[in-house]
Short mmCIF file of C-alpha atoms in Angstrom, two decimals:
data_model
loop_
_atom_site.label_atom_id
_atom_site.label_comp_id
_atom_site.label_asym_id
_atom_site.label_seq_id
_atom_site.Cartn_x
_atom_site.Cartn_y
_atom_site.Cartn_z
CA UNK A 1 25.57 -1.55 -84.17
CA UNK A 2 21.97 -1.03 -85.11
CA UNK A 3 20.34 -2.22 -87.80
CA UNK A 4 19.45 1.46 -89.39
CA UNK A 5 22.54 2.85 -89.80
CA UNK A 6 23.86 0.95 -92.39
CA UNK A 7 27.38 -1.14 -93.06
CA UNK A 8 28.92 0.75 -90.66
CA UNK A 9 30.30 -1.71 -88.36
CA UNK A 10 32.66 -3.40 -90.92
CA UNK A 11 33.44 -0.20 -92.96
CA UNK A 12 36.82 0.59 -94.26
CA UNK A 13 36.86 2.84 -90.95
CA UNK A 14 34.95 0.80 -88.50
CA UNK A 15 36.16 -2.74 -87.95
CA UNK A 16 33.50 -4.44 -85.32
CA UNK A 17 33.93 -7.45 -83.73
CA UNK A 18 30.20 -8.20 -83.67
CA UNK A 19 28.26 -6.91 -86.91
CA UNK A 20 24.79 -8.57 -87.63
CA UNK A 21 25.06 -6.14 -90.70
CA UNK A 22 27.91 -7.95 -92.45
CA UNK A 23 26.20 -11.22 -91.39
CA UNK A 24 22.89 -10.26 -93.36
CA UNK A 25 25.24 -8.61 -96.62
CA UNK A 26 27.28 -11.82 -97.22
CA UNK A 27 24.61 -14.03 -96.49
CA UNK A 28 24.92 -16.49 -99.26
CA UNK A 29 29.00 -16.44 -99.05
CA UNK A 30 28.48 -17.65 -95.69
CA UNK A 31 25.95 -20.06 -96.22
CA UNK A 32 28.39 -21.35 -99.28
CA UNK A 33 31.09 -21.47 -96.91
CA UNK A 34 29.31 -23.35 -93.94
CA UNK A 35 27.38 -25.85 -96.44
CA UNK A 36 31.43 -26.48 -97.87
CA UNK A 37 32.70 -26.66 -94.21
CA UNK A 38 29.97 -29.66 -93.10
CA UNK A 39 30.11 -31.63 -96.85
CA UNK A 40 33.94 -32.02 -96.26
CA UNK A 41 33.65 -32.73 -92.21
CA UNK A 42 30.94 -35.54 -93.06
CA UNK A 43 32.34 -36.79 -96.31
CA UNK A 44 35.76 -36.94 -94.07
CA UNK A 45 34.20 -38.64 -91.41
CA UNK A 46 32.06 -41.09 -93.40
CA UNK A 47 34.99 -42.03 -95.19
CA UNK A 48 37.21 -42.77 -91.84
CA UNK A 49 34.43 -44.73 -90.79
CA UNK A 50 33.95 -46.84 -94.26
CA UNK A 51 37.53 -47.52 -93.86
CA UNK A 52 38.10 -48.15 -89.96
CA UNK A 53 35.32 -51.09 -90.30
CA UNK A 54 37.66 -53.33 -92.19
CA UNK A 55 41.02 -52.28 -90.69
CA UNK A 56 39.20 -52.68 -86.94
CA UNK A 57 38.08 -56.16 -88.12
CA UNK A 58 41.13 -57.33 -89.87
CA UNK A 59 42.82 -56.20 -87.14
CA UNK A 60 40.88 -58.30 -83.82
CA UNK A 61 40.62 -61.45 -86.73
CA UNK A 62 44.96 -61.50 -86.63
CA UNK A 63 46.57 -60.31 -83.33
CA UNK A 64 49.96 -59.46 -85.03
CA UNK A 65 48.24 -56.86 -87.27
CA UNK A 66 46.32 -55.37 -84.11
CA UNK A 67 49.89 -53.73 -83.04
CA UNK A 68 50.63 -52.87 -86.46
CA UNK A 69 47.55 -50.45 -87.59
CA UNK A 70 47.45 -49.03 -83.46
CA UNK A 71 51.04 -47.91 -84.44
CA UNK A 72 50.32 -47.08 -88.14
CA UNK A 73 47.30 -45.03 -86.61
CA UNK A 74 49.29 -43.24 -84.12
CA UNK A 75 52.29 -42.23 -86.40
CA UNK A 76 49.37 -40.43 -88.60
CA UNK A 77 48.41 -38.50 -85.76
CA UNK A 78 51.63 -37.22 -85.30
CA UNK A 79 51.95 -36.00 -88.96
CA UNK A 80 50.60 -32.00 -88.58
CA UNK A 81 47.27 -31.37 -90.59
CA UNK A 82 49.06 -28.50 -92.21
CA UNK A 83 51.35 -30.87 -93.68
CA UNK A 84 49.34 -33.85 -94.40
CA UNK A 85 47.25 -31.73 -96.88
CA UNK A 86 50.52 -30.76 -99.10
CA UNK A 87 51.74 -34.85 -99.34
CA UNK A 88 48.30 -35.57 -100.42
CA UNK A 89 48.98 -32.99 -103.35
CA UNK A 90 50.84 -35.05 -106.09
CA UNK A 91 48.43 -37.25 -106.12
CA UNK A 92 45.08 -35.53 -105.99
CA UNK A 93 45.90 -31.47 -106.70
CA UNK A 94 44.41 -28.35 -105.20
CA UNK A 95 40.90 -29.80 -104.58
CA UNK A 96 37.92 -30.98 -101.58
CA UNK A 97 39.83 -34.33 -102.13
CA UNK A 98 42.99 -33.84 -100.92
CA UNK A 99 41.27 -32.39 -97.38
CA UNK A 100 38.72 -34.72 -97.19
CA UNK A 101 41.41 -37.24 -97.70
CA UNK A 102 43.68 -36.13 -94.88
CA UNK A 103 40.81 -35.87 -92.47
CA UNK A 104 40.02 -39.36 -93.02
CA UNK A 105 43.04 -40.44 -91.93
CA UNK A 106 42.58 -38.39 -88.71
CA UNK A 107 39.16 -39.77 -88.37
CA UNK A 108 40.20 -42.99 -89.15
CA UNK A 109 43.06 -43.41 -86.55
CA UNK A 110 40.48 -42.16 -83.83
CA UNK A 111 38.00 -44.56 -84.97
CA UNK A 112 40.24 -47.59 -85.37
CA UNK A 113 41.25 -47.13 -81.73
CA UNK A 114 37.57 -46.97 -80.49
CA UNK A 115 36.10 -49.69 -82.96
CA UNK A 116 38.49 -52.35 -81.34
CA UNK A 117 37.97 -51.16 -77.77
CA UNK A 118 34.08 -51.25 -78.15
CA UNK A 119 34.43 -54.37 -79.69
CA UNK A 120 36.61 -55.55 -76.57
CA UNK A 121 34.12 -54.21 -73.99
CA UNK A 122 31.88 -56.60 -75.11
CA UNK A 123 31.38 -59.57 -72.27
CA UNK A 124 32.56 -62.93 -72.87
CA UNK A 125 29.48 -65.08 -71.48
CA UNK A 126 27.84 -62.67 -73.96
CA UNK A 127 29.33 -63.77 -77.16
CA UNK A 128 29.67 -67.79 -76.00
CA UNK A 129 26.05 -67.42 -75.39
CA UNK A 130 25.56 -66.18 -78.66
CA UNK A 131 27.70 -68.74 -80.00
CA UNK A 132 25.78 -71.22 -78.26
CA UNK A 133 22.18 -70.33 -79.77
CA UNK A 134 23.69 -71.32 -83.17
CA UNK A 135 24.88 -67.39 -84.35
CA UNK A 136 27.63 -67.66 -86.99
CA UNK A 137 30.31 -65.32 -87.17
CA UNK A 138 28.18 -63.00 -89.55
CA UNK A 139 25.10 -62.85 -87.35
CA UNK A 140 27.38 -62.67 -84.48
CA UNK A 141 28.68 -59.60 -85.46
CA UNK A 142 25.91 -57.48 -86.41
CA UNK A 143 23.30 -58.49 -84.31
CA UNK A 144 24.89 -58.96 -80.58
CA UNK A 145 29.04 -57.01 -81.02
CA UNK A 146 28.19 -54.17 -82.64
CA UNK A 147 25.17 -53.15 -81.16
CA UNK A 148 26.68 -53.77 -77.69
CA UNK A 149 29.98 -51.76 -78.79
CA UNK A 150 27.95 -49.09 -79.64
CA UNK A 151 28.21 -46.71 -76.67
CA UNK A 152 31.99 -47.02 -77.00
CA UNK A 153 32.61 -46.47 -80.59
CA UNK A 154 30.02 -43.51 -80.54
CA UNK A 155 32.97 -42.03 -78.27
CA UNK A 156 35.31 -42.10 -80.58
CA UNK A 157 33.01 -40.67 -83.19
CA UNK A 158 32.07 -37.91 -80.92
CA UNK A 159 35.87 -37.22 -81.04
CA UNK A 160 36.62 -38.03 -84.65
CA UNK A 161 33.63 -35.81 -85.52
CA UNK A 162 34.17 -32.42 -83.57
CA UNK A 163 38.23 -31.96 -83.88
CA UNK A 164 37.47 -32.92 -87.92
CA UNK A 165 35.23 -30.02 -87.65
CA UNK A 166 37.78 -27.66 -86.57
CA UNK A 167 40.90 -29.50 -88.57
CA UNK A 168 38.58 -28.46 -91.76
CA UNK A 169 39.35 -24.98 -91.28
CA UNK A 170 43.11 -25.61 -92.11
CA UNK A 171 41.74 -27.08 -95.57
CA UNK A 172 41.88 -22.92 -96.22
CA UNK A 173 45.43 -23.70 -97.09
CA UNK A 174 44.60 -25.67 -100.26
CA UNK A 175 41.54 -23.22 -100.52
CA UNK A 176 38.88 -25.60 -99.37
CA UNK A 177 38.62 -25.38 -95.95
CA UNK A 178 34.98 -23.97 -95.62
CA UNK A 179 34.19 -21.08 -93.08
CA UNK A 180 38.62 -21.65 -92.46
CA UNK A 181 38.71 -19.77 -96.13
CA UNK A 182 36.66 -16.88 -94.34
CA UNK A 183 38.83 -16.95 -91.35
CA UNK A 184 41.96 -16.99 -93.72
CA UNK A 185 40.12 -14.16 -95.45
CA UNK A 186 39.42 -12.28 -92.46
CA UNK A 187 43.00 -12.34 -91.11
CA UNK A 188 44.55 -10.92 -94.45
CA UNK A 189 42.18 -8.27 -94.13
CA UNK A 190 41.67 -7.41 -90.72
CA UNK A 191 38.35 -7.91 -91.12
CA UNK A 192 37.15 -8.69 -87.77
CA UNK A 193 33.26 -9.59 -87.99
CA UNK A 194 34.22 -11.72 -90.96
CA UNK A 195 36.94 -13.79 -88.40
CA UNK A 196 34.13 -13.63 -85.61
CA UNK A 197 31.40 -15.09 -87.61
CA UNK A 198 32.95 -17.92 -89.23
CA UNK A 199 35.02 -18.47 -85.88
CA UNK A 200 31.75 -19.28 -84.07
CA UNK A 201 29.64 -20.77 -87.04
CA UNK A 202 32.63 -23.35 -86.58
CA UNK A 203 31.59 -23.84 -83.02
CA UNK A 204 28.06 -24.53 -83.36
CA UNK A 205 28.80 -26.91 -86.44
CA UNK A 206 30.96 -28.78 -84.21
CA UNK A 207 28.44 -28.76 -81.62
CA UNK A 208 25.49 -29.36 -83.96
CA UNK A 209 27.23 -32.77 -84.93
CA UNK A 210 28.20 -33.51 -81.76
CA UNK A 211 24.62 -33.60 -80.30
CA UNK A 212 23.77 -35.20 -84.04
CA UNK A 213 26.17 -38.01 -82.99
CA UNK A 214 24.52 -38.16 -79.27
CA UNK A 215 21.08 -38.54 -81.03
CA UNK A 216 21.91 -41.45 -83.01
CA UNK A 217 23.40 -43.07 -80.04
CA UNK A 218 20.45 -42.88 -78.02
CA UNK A 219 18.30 -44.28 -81.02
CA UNK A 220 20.71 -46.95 -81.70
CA UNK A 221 21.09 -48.06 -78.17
CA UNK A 222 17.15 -47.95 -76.65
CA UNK A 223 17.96 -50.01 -73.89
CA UNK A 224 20.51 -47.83 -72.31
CA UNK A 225 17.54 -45.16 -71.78
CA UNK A 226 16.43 -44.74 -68.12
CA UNK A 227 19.39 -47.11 -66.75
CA UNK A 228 21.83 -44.06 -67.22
CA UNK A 229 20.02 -41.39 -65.96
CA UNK B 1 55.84 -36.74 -109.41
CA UNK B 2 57.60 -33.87 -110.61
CA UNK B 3 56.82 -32.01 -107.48
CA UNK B 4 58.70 -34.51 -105.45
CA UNK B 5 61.67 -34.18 -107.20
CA UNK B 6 61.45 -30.21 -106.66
CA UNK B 7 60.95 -31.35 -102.84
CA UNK B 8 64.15 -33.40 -102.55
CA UNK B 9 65.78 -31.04 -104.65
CA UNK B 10 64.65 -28.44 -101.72
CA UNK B 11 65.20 -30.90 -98.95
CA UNK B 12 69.02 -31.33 -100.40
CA UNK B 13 70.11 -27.54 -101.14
CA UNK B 14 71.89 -26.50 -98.49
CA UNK B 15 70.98 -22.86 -98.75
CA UNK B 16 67.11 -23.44 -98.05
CA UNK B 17 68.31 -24.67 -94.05
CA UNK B 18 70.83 -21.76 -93.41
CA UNK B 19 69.77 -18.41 -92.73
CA UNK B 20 67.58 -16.25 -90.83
CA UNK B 21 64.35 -17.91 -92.79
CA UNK B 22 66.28 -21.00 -93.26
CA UNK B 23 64.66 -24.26 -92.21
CA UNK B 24 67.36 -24.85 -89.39
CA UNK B 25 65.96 -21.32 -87.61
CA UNK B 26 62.00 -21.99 -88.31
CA UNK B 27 62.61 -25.81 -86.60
CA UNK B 28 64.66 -23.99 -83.84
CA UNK B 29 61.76 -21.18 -83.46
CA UNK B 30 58.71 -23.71 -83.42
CA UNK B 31 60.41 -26.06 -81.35
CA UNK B 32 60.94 -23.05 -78.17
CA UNK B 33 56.77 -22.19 -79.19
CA UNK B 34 56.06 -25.73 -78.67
CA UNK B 35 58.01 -26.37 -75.27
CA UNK B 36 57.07 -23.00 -73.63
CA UNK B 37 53.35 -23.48 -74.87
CA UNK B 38 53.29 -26.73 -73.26
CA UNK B 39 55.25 -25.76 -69.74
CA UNK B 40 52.73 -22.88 -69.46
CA UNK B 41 49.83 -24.88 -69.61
CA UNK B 42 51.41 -27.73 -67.77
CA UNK B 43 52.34 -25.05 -65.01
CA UNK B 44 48.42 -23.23 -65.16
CA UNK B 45 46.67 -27.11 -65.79
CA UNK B 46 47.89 -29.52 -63.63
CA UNK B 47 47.99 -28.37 -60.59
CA UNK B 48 44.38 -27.68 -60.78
CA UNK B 49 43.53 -30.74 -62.57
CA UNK B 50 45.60 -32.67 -59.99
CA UNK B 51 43.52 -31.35 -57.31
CA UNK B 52 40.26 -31.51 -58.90
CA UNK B 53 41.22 -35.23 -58.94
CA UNK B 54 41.65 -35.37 -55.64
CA UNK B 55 39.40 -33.84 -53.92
CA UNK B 56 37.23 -36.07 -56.55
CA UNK B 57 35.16 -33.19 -57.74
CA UNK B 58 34.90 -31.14 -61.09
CA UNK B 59 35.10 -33.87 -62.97
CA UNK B 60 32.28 -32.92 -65.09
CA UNK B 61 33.45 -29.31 -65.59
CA UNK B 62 37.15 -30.62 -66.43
CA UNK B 63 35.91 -33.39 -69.07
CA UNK B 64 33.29 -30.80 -70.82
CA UNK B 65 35.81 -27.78 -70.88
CA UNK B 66 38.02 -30.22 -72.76
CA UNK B 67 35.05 -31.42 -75.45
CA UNK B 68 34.40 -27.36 -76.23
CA UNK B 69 38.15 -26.52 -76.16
CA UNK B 70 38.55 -29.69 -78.89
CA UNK B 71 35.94 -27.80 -80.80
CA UNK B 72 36.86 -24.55 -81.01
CA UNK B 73 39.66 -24.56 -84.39
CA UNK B 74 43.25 -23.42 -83.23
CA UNK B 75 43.22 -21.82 -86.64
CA UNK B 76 40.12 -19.42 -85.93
CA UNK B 77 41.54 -18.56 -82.13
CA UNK B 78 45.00 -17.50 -83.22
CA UNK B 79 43.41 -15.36 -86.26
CA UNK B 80 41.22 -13.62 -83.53
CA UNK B 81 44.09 -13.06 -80.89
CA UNK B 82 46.17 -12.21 -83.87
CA UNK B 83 43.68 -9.19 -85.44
CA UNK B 84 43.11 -8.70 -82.04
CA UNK B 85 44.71 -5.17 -80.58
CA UNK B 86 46.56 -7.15 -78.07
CA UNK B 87 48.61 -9.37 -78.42
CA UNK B 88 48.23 -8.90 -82.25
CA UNK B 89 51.20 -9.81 -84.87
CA UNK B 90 53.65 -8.11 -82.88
CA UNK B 91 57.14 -9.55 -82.80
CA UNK B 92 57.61 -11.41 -79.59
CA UNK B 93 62.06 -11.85 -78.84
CA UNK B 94 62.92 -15.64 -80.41
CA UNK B 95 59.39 -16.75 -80.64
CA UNK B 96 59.19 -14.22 -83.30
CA UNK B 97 56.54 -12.27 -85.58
CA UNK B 98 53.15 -13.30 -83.92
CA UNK B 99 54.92 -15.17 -81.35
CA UNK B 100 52.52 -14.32 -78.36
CA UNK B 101 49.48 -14.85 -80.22
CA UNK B 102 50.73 -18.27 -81.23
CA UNK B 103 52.22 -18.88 -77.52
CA UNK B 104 48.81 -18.14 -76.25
CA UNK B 105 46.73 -20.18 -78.62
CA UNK B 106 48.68 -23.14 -78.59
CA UNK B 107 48.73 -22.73 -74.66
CA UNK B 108 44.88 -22.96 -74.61
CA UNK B 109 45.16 -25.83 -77.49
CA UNK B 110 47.34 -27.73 -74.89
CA UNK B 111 45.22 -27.31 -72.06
CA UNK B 112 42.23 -29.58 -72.40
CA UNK B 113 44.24 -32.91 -73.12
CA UNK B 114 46.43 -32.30 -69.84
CA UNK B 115 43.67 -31.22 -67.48
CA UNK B 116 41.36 -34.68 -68.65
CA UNK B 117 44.36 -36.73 -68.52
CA UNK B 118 45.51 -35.78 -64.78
CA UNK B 119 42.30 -35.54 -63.70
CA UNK B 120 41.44 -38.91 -65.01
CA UNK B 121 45.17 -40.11 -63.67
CA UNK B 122 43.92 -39.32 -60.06
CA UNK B 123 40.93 -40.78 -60.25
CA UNK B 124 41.69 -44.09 -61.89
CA UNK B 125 43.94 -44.27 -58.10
CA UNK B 126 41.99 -47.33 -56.67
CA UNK B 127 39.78 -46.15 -54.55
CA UNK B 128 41.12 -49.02 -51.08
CA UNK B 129 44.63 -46.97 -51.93
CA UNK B 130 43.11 -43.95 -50.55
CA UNK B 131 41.41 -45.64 -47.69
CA UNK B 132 44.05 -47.44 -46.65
CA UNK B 133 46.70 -44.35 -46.86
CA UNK B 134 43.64 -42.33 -44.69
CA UNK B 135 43.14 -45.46 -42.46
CA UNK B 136 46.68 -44.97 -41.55
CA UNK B 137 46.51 -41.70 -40.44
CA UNK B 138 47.67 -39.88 -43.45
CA UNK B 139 46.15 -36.46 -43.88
CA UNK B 140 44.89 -35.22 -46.98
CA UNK B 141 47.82 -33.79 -48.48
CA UNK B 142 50.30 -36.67 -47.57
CA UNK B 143 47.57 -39.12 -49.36
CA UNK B 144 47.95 -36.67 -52.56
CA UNK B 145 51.58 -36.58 -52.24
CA UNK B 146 52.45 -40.01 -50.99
CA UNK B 147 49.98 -42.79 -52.76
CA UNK B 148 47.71 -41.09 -55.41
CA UNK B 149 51.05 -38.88 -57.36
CA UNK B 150 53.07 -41.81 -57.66
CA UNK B 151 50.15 -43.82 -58.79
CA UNK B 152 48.86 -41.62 -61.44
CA UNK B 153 52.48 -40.16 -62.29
CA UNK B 154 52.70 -42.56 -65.41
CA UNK B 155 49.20 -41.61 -66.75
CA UNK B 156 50.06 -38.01 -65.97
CA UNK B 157 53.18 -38.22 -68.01
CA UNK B 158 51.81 -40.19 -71.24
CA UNK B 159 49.02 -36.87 -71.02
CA UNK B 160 51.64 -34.65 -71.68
CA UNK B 161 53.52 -36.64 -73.93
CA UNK B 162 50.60 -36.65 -76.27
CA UNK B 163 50.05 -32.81 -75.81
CA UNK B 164 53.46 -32.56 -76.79
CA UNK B 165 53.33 -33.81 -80.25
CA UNK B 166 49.96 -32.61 -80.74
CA UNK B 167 51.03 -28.75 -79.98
CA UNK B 168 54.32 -29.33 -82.11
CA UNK B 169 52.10 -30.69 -84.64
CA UNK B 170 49.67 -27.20 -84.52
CA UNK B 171 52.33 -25.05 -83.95
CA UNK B 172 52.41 -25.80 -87.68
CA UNK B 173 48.99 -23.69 -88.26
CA UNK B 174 50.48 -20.33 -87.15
CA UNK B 175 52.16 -19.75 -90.57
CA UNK B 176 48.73 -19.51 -91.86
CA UNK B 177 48.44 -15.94 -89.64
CA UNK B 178 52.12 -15.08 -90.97
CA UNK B 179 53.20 -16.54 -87.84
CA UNK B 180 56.41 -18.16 -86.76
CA UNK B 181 58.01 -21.83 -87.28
CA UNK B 182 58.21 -24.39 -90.10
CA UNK B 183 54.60 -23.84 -91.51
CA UNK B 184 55.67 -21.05 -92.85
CA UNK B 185 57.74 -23.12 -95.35
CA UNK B 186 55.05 -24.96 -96.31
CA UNK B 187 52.74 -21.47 -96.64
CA UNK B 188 55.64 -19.54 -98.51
CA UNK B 189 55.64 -22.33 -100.93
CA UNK B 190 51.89 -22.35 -101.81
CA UNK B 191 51.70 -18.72 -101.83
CA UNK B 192 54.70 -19.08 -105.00
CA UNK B 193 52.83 -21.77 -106.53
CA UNK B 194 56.45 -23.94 -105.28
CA UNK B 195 54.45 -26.94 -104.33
CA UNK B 196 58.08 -28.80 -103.70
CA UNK B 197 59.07 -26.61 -101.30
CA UNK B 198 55.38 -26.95 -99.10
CA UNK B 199 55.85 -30.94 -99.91
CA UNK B 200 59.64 -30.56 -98.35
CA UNK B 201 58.45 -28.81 -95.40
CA UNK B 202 55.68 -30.80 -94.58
CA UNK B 203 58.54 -33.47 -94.28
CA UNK B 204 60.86 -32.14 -92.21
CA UNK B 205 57.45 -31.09 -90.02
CA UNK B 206 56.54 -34.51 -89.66
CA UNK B 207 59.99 -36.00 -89.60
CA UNK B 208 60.14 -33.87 -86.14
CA UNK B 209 56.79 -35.09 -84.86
CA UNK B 210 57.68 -38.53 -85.28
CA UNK B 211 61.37 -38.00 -83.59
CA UNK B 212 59.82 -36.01 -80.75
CA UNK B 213 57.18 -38.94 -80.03
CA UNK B 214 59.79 -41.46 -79.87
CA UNK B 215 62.12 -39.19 -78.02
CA UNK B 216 58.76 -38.42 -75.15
CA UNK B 217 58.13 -42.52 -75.41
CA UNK B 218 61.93 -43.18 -74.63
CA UNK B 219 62.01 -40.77 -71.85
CA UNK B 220 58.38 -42.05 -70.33
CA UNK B 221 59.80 -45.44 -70.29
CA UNK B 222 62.42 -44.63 -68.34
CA UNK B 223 61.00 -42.23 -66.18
CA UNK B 224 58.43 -45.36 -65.67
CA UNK B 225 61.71 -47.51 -64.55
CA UNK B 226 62.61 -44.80 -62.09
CA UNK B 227 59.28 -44.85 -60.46
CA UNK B 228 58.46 -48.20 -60.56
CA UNK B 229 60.46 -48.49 -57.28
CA UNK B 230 58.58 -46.08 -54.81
CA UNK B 231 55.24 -47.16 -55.87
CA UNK B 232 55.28 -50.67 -55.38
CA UNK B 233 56.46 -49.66 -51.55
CA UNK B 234 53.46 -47.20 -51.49
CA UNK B 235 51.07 -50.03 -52.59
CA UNK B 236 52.57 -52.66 -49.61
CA UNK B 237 52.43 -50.07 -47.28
CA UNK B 238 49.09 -49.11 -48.10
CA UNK B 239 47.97 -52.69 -48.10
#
């Protein structure tokens, strides 16, 4: 395993776990792979979001529909990743599309969900006081509900954003599933450090976003700061 | 849309169901990975999750266990337990070719949403409930046993409801190691360039999910009936 004598840890006869050696050889694949992996998970997850806005909103505005698209939203989640990605293919081939499409709608049901339950959470008194200093519905809506739904809604994004990380890798199956085309790779090989590395690059993507998604909470919500610790 | 032609045409033919590869077997195969999966990890998780609840500590190991596991892709676990030397792609009895690589990985999938949701279950027991079963004389156990399980039964049993169709939903992935169940229809037909055939299996995939959901909600509901008796008595009693 050290550095001096040479490829030997992923060799046609040696087939490491660990190999810091195959890391430094296949640099740029990897790189390729895990800038591939986090353009799809964010592209996915900015899209669910774009989407989940409206829905969320049409769906508080008119009661009926709020039963509708929570039932819509949870049939989706039943529908296996695996075979989401081949319905999506008559309509948008083998390409980033179709995955980033069917993550969406993963993303999207989780955010749905958490969009109308931070918008519940906010108080009452809060909004008829708002109401009562002359906000319209517009003004209402951006400046007191959302901000106040914050905390809750980051949940679901928290959520939305690190299982989207690791659904990506099944995007492999349409050939665009980012460090998931290394793991598929690595299993038809056997090549173990390859399976290792992209394994926990996957990880500490999820977790980079994760804290990502924690920062942007705290500097969206200053006034939580101090109460909660 | 000729491709979904080529899937119905797939869907209809009675010789892609029958057989030792035939749909009918892979469904059959993925639907005993998907039960034992879930048992196991029902049998290993809630016992400790239960009792984590009630003795009201853990909590923060049991929720952050469950954030990693949710990171941590099924897909890149059960390629590393299946190029592992053990278990590796071994055939397993009826859970077939990779069977206790997938058993294992979707046990560990299953895990994270039980433990949070019983743990959670027990806790969301209102806190007088406990003081009131304590205040009249009831000893730890029999507070467990007699006012916070009945209480936190339902909650318990909509967790595993929803780790149900979620690991008969990934049990789908294991085709992508070669693995056993219906993935591998879907998988087959990519690797032939037979998009139909993936199309018709993601169907009949999904067409499962959704009859196993409303098949766990039916049974919930009236496992919900059933209890509704006992813990309305625990509540007066307690009160």
């Amino acid at each position: 395993m050290t550095a001096d004598d040479g490829p030997k840890c992923y060799s046609r006869f040696t087939n490491e776990w660990f190999c810091w050696q195959y890391v430094e050889d296949r640099r740029e694949e990897i790189l390729d792979a895990t800038l591939e992996h986090l353009a799809i998970t964010v592209a996915a997850v900015l899209l669910g979001l774009a989407l989940a806005f409206p829905l969320a909103l049409l769906a508080r505005r008119y009661r009926r529909l709020q039963s509708t698209v929570l039932a819509v939203s949870t049939g989706i989640y039943t529908i296996p990743s695996l075979a989401l990605f081949p319905l999506f293919l008559p309509f948008t081939g083998l390409s980033a599309a179709t995955v980033v499409l069917g993550l969406a709608l993963y993303a999207l049901t989780v955010l749905v969900r958490s969009i109308l339950d931070g918008l519940s959470s906010v108080p009452a008194d809060v909004r008829e006081s708002a109401v009562g200093l002359g906000y319209g519905p517009g003004r209402l809506l951006l400046r007191v509900e959302l901000p106040l739904a914050v905390p809750v809604l980051m949940g679901g994004l928290r959520v939305a954003t690190v299982s989207t990380v690791a659904l990506t890798t099944v995007g492999a199956l349409v050939s665009y599933g980012g460090l998931g085309n290394l793991i598929a790779h690595g299993v038809a090989r056997d090549f173990r450090a390859e399976l290792v590395t992209a394994s926990v690059l996957c990880v500490l993507l999820a977790l980079l976003l994760d804290a990502v998604v924690v920062l942007a909470q705290r500097l969206l919500t200053p006034w939580t700061r101090g109460a909660g610790a | 849309m000729n491709v979904l032609a080529n899937a119905w045409e797939y869907l209809v033919d009675p010789a892609s169901w029958s057989g030792g590869g035939g749909m009918l077997a892979l469904l059959l195969e993925q639907l005993l990975l998907t039960v034992t999966a879930l048992a196991l990890a029902a049998a290993v998780g809630l016992p400790v999750a239960l009792a984590l609840g009630h003795l009201g500590r853990g909590g923060f190991l049991a929720v952050n266990i469950s954030n990693i596991g949710r990171a941590v892709p099924t897909f890149a676990l059960l390629a590393l337990l299946v190029t592992a030397d053990w278990p590796g792609t071994a055939s397993f009895g009826p859970y077939g070719r990779a069977g206790l690589a997938t058993l294992l990985a979707l046990m560990l999938f299953a895990l994270p949403p039980l433990v949070t949701g019983a743990y959670v279950a027990v806790r969301e027991v209102p806190e007088e409930v406990r003081e009131a079963a304590r205040g009249m004389g009831m000893t730890g156990l029999q507070v467990f046993v007699r006012a916070e399980l009945p209480l936190a039964l339902p909650l318990v049993l909509s967790g595993v409801r929803l780790a149900l169709v979620q690991v008969w939903a990934t049990a789908t992935i294991a085709a992508l190691v070669a693995g056993p169940g219906l993935g591998r229809v879907i998988t087959d037909g990519f690797a032939a360039n037979d998009y139909g055939q993936g199309i018709a299996g993601a169907v009949v995939v999904a067409a499962v999910a959704l009859t196993l959901e409303l098949l766990a909600a039916g049974a919930q509901r009236l496992a919900a009936r059933r209890l509704s008796d006992p813990a309305p008595r625990v509540d007066a009693h307690a009160g």
